[in-house]
C-alpha cells in the first residue's frame, strides 16, 4: 500500500511504472509545491499551472536521487527554479511590450485598436520568425511559446547547451534586424 511506504519506496514504484505512486507523491507534497508557487508568482492560476508542471516533469524525467536529499527538497527546488524562469520570462515579455508600446502614438486609447495592434504585431513577428533558419526558430518557439528553459530545450532536442545558447542568440539577433521598425 503506497501511502504507508517511504518516499524512496514510492519513487521506486513510480519509476517502475506505477502511476498511483505519482498520486501518492502529489498527496504528500502537492500543497507545499502549490504554496511556494503561489507565493513566488502571486497568481492562483499560474501557481496551479506550475504545480501541475512540476509534478509532470517529476514523473516524466526525474533526476531525483534519494541519496542527495529529501523528495520535498527536490520538488521545492524544481518549483523555485521554474517559478524564477516564469518570472524572468514575464519580465522579458513586459519589457518587450513596453518597448513596443513606446512606438505607438500616445493619444490612442481605443481598446479595439489595441487588439488590432497586438494582432498586427503578432502577425509581423510570426512572419519574421518564418524568415530565420529552422534550427533557430525551433529553439525560440520552444523558449518563448512553450516556456521551456535552455536546459529543457537541450534535453528535448538532445543537443549541447552551448548550441542552444548560440542558436538563441543568433535567432534573436536576426529577429531584431527583421523587426527594427517595431523595436526602435
mmCIF file of C-alpha atoms in Angstrom:
data_model
loop_
_atom_site.group_PDB
_atom_site.id
_atom_site.type_symbol
_atom_site.label_atom_id
_atom_site.label_comp_id
_atom_site.label_asym_id
_atom_site.label_seq_id
_atom_site.Cartn_x
_atom_site.Cartn_y
_atom_site.Cartn_z
ATOM 1 C CA UNK A 1 0.000 0.000 0.000
ATOM 2 C CA UNK A 2 1.684 3.196 -1.238
ATOM 3 C CA UNK A 3 0.545 5.731 1.405
ATOM 4 C CA UNK A 4 2.448 3.781 4.080
ATOM 5 C CA UNK A 5 5.652 3.485 2.073
ATOM 6 C CA UNK A 6 8.661 5.775 2.369
ATOM 7 C CA UNK A 7 9.374 8.358 -0.315
ATOM 8 C CA UNK A 8 12.173 6.183 -1.663
ATOM 9 C CA UNK A 9 9.817 3.207 -1.990
ATOM 10 C CA UNK A 10 7.112 5.321 -3.628
ATOM 11 C CA UNK A 11 9.663 6.812 -6.040
ATOM 12 C CA UNK A 12 10.902 3.322 -6.973
ATOM 13 C CA UNK A 13 7.297 2.296 -7.572
ATOM 14 C CA UNK A 14 6.762 5.339 -9.797
ATOM 15 C CA UNK A 15 9.912 4.567 -11.802
ATOM 16 C CA UNK A 16 8.699 1.004 -12.325
ATOM 17 C CA UNK A 17 5.524 2.341 -13.940
ATOM 18 C CA UNK A 18 3.034 2.521 -11.069
ATOM 19 C CA UNK A 19 1.148 5.762 -11.789
ATOM 20 C CA UNK A 20 -0.688 5.679 -8.469
ATOM 21 C CA UNK A 21 2.715 6.440 -6.936
ATOM 22 C CA UNK A 22 2.552 9.877 -8.552
ATOM 23 C CA UNK A 23 -0.791 10.430 -6.829
ATOM 24 C CA UNK A 24 0.765 9.480 -3.520
ATOM 25 C CA UNK A 25 3.648 11.905 -4.058
ATOM 26 C CA UNK A 26 1.182 14.616 -5.042
ATOM 27 C CA UNK A 27 -0.919 13.936 -1.933
ATOM 28 C CA UNK A 28 2.178 14.309 0.204
ATOM 29 C CA UNK A 29 3.749 17.365 -1.387
ATOM 30 C CA UNK A 30 1.242 18.999 -3.742
ATOM 31 C CA UNK A 31 0.116 21.600 -1.236
ATOM 32 C CA UNK A 32 3.674 22.627 -0.341
ATOM 33 C CA UNK A 33 4.613 22.968 -4.020
ATOM 34 C CA UNK A 34 1.455 24.966 -4.716
ATOM 35 C CA UNK A 35 2.008 27.318 -1.766
ATOM 36 C CA UNK A 36 5.582 28.061 -2.850
ATOM 37 C CA UNK A 37 4.455 28.638 -6.450
ATOM 38 C CA UNK A 38 1.669 30.941 -5.284
ATOM 39 C CA UNK A 39 3.989 32.892 -3.001
ATOM 40 C CA UNK A 40 6.531 33.385 -5.786
ATOM 41 C CA UNK A 41 4.158 34.014 -8.692
ATOM 42 C CA UNK A 42 1.356 35.790 -6.832
ATOM 43 C CA UNK A 43 -1.307 34.358 -9.126
ATOM 44 C CA UNK A 44 -3.589 31.390 -8.353
ATOM 45 C CA UNK A 45 -3.899 30.192 -11.949
ATOM 46 C CA UNK A 46 -0.170 30.394 -12.617
ATOM 47 C CA UNK A 47 0.559 28.621 -9.317
ATOM 48 C CA UNK A 48 -1.821 25.814 -10.255
ATOM 49 C CA UNK A 49 -0.227 25.515 -13.703
ATOM 50 C CA UNK A 50 3.256 25.469 -12.224
ATOM 51 C CA UNK A 51 2.286 22.841 -9.643
ATOM 52 C CA UNK A 52 0.971 20.603 -12.399
ATOM 53 C CA UNK A 53 4.090 21.262 -14.489
ATOM 54 C CA UNK A 54 6.393 20.345 -11.583
ATOM 55 C CA UNK A 55 4.698 17.012 -10.951
ATOM 56 C CA UNK A 56 4.520 16.133 -14.637
ATOM 57 C CA UNK A 57 8.215 16.922 -15.034
ATOM 58 C CA UNK A 58 8.983 14.861 -11.937
ATOM 59 C CA UNK A 59 7.084 11.921 -13.412
ATOM 60 C CA UNK A 60 8.439 12.201 -16.970
ATOM 61 C CA UNK A 61 12.137 12.760 -16.426
ATOM 62 C CA UNK A 62 13.001 12.939 -12.795
ATOM 63 C CA UNK A 63 16.629 13.119 -11.828
ATOM 64 C CA UNK A 64 15.703 12.750 -8.172
ATOM 65 C CA UNK A 65 18.360 10.935 -6.166
ATOM 66 C CA UNK A 66 17.234 9.971 -2.642
ATOM 67 C CA UNK A 67 20.877 9.942 -1.519
ATOM 68 C CA UNK A 68 21.187 13.690 -2.199
ATOM 69 C CA UNK A 69 18.194 14.879 -0.177
ATOM 70 C CA UNK A 70 14.513 14.554 0.547
ATOM 71 C CA UNK A 71 11.848 14.427 -2.105
ATOM 72 C CA UNK A 72 10.264 17.567 -0.638
ATOM 73 C CA UNK A 73 13.518 19.496 -1.006
ATOM 74 C CA UNK A 74 13.898 18.241 -4.573
ATOM 75 C CA UNK A 75 10.332 19.250 -5.521
ATOM 76 C CA UNK A 76 10.682 22.654 -3.869
ATOM 77 C CA UNK A 77 13.935 23.272 -5.750
ATOM 78 C CA UNK A 78 12.240 22.433 -9.065
ATOM 79 C CA UNK A 79 9.305 24.680 -8.161
ATOM 80 C CA UNK A 80 11.551 27.583 -7.210
ATOM 81 C CA UNK A 81 13.652 27.230 -10.357
ATOM 82 C CA UNK A 82 10.648 27.074 -12.678
ATOM 83 C CA UNK A 83 8.933 29.978 -10.899
ATOM 84 C CA UNK A 84 12.059 32.084 -11.357
ATOM 85 C CA UNK A 85 12.118 31.113 -15.047
ATOM 86 C CA UNK A 86 8.488 32.154 -15.415
ATOM 87 C CA UNK A 87 9.069 35.458 -13.659
ATOM 88 C CA UNK A 88 12.109 36.176 -15.848
ATOM 89 C CA UNK A 89 10.156 35.300 -18.959
ATOM 90 C CA UNK A 90 7.255 37.510 -17.870
ATOM 91 C CA UNK A 91 9.664 40.379 -17.141
ATOM 92 C CA UNK A 92 11.210 39.990 -20.619
ATOM 93 C CA UNK A 93 7.784 39.982 -22.220
ATOM 94 C CA UNK A 94 6.779 43.096 -20.270
ATOM 95 C CA UNK A 95 9.943 44.864 -21.385
ATOM 96 C CA UNK A 96 9.192 43.978 -25.000
ATOM 97 C CA UNK A 97 5.603 45.178 -24.632
ATOM 98 C CA UNK A 98 6.849 48.421 -23.071
ATOM 99 C CA UNK A 99 9.292 48.943 -25.941
ATOM 100 C CA UNK A 100 6.563 48.218 -28.457
ATOM 101 C CA UNK A 101 4.176 50.457 -26.520
ATOM 102 C CA UNK A 102 6.584 53.373 -26.839
ATOM 103 C CA UNK A 103 6.278 53.220 -30.626
ATOM 104 C CA UNK A 104 2.526 53.874 -30.614
ATOM 105 C CA UNK A 105 1.100 57.393 -30.583
ATOM 106 C CA UNK A 106 0.153 58.453 -27.016
ATOM 107 C CA UNK A 107 -3.375 59.562 -27.946
ATOM 108 C CA UNK A 108 -4.556 56.064 -28.918
ATOM 109 C CA UNK A 109 -6.915 54.863 -26.145
ATOM 110 C CA UNK A 110 -9.243 52.657 -28.138
ATOM 111 C CA UNK A 111 -9.382 49.031 -26.830
ATOM 112 C CA UNK A 112 -10.384 47.782 -30.274
ATOM 113 C CA UNK A 113 -7.351 49.495 -31.785
ATOM 114 C CA UNK A 114 -5.167 47.967 -29.057
ATOM 115 C CA UNK A 115 -6.416 44.495 -30.009
ATOM 116 C CA UNK A 116 -5.821 45.185 -33.686
ATOM 117 C CA UNK A 117 -2.321 46.466 -32.921
ATOM 118 C CA UNK A 118 -1.459 43.392 -30.866
ATOM 119 C CA UNK A 119 -2.846 41.177 -33.609
ATOM 120 C CA UNK A 120 -0.806 43.020 -36.246
ATOM 121 C CA UNK A 121 2.364 42.815 -34.157
ATOM 122 C CA UNK A 122 1.750 39.111 -33.575
ATOM 123 C CA UNK A 123 1.348 38.576 -37.326
ATOM 124 C CA UNK A 124 4.524 40.548 -38.086
ATOM 125 C CA UNK A 125 6.512 38.567 -35.508
ATOM 126 C CA UNK A 126 5.143 35.269 -36.873
ATOM 127 C CA UNK A 127 6.173 36.268 -40.404
ATOM 128 C CA UNK A 128 9.624 37.324 -39.195
ATOM 129 C CA UNK A 129 10.067 34.000 -37.398
ATOM 130 C CA UNK A 130 9.426 32.213 -40.699
ATOM 131 C CA UNK A 131 12.404 34.056 -42.201
ATOM 132 C CA UNK A 132 15.024 32.746 -39.775
ATOM 133 C CA UNK A 133 16.631 29.294 -40.061
ATOM 134 C CA UNK A 134 14.532 26.379 -38.798
ATOM 135 C CA UNK A 135 17.009 25.345 -36.075
ATOM 136 C CA UNK A 136 16.984 28.861 -34.587
ATOM 137 C CA UNK A 137 13.210 29.280 -34.982
ATOM 138 C CA UNK A 138 12.553 25.945 -33.262
ATOM 139 C CA UNK A 139 14.585 26.951 -30.208
ATOM 140 C CA UNK A 140 12.985 30.408 -29.990
ATOM 141 C CA UNK A 141 9.499 28.909 -30.237
ATOM 142 C CA UNK A 142 10.290 26.348 -27.546
ATOM 143 C CA UNK A 143 11.623 29.067 -25.268
ATOM 144 C CA UNK A 144 9.059 31.797 -25.844
ATOM 145 C CA UNK A 145 5.900 29.940 -26.833
ATOM 146 C CA UNK A 146 6.356 26.728 -24.816
ATOM 147 C CA UNK A 147 8.128 28.430 -21.902
ATOM 148 C CA UNK A 148 10.994 25.931 -21.788
ATOM 149 C CA UNK A 149 14.330 26.781 -20.243
ATOM 150 C CA UNK A 150 17.533 26.342 -22.224
ATOM 151 C CA UNK A 151 18.385 23.184 -20.271
ATOM 152 C CA UNK A 152 14.930 21.730 -21.041
ATOM 153 C CA UNK A 153 15.418 22.517 -24.725
ATOM 154 C CA UNK A 154 18.828 20.835 -24.557
ATOM 155 C CA UNK A 155 17.231 17.658 -23.199
ATOM 156 C CA UNK A 156 14.339 17.643 -25.680
ATOM 157 C CA UNK A 157 16.493 18.253 -28.748
ATOM 158 C CA UNK A 158 19.452 16.239 -27.460
ATOM 159 C CA UNK A 159 21.952 18.953 -28.369
ATOM 160 C CA UNK A 160 24.611 20.699 -26.251
ATOM 161 C CA UNK A 161 23.639 23.677 -24.093
ATOM 162 C CA UNK A 162 26.184 25.852 -25.930
ATOM 163 C CA UNK A 163 24.421 25.101 -29.220
ATOM 164 C CA UNK A 164 21.066 26.120 -27.731
ATOM 165 C CA UNK A 165 22.571 29.377 -26.447
ATOM 166 C CA UNK A 166 24.267 30.146 -29.772
ATOM 167 C CA UNK A 167 21.142 29.447 -31.833
ATOM 168 C CA UNK A 168 19.027 31.502 -29.425
ATOM 169 C CA UNK A 169 21.354 34.477 -29.709
ATOM 170 C CA UNK A 170 21.651 34.202 -33.495
ATOM 171 C CA UNK A 171 17.888 33.851 -33.869
ATOM 172 C CA UNK A 172 17.171 36.835 -31.619
ATOM 173 C CA UNK A 173 19.703 38.986 -33.484
ATOM 174 C CA UNK A 174 18.110 38.082 -36.823
ATOM 175 C CA UNK A 175 14.645 38.737 -35.430
ATOM 176 C CA UNK A 176 15.748 42.097 -34.111
ATOM 177 C CA UNK A 177 17.110 43.024 -37.527
ATOM 178 C CA UNK A 178 13.856 41.922 -39.182
ATOM 179 C CA UNK A 179 11.735 43.791 -36.611
ATOM 180 C CA UNK A 180 13.763 47.010 -36.322
ATOM 181 C CA UNK A 181 10.766 49.148 -37.213
ATOM 182 C CA UNK A 182 8.826 47.658 -34.258
ATOM 183 C CA UNK A 183 11.589 47.720 -31.651
ATOM 184 C CA UNK A 184 13.050 51.178 -32.228
#
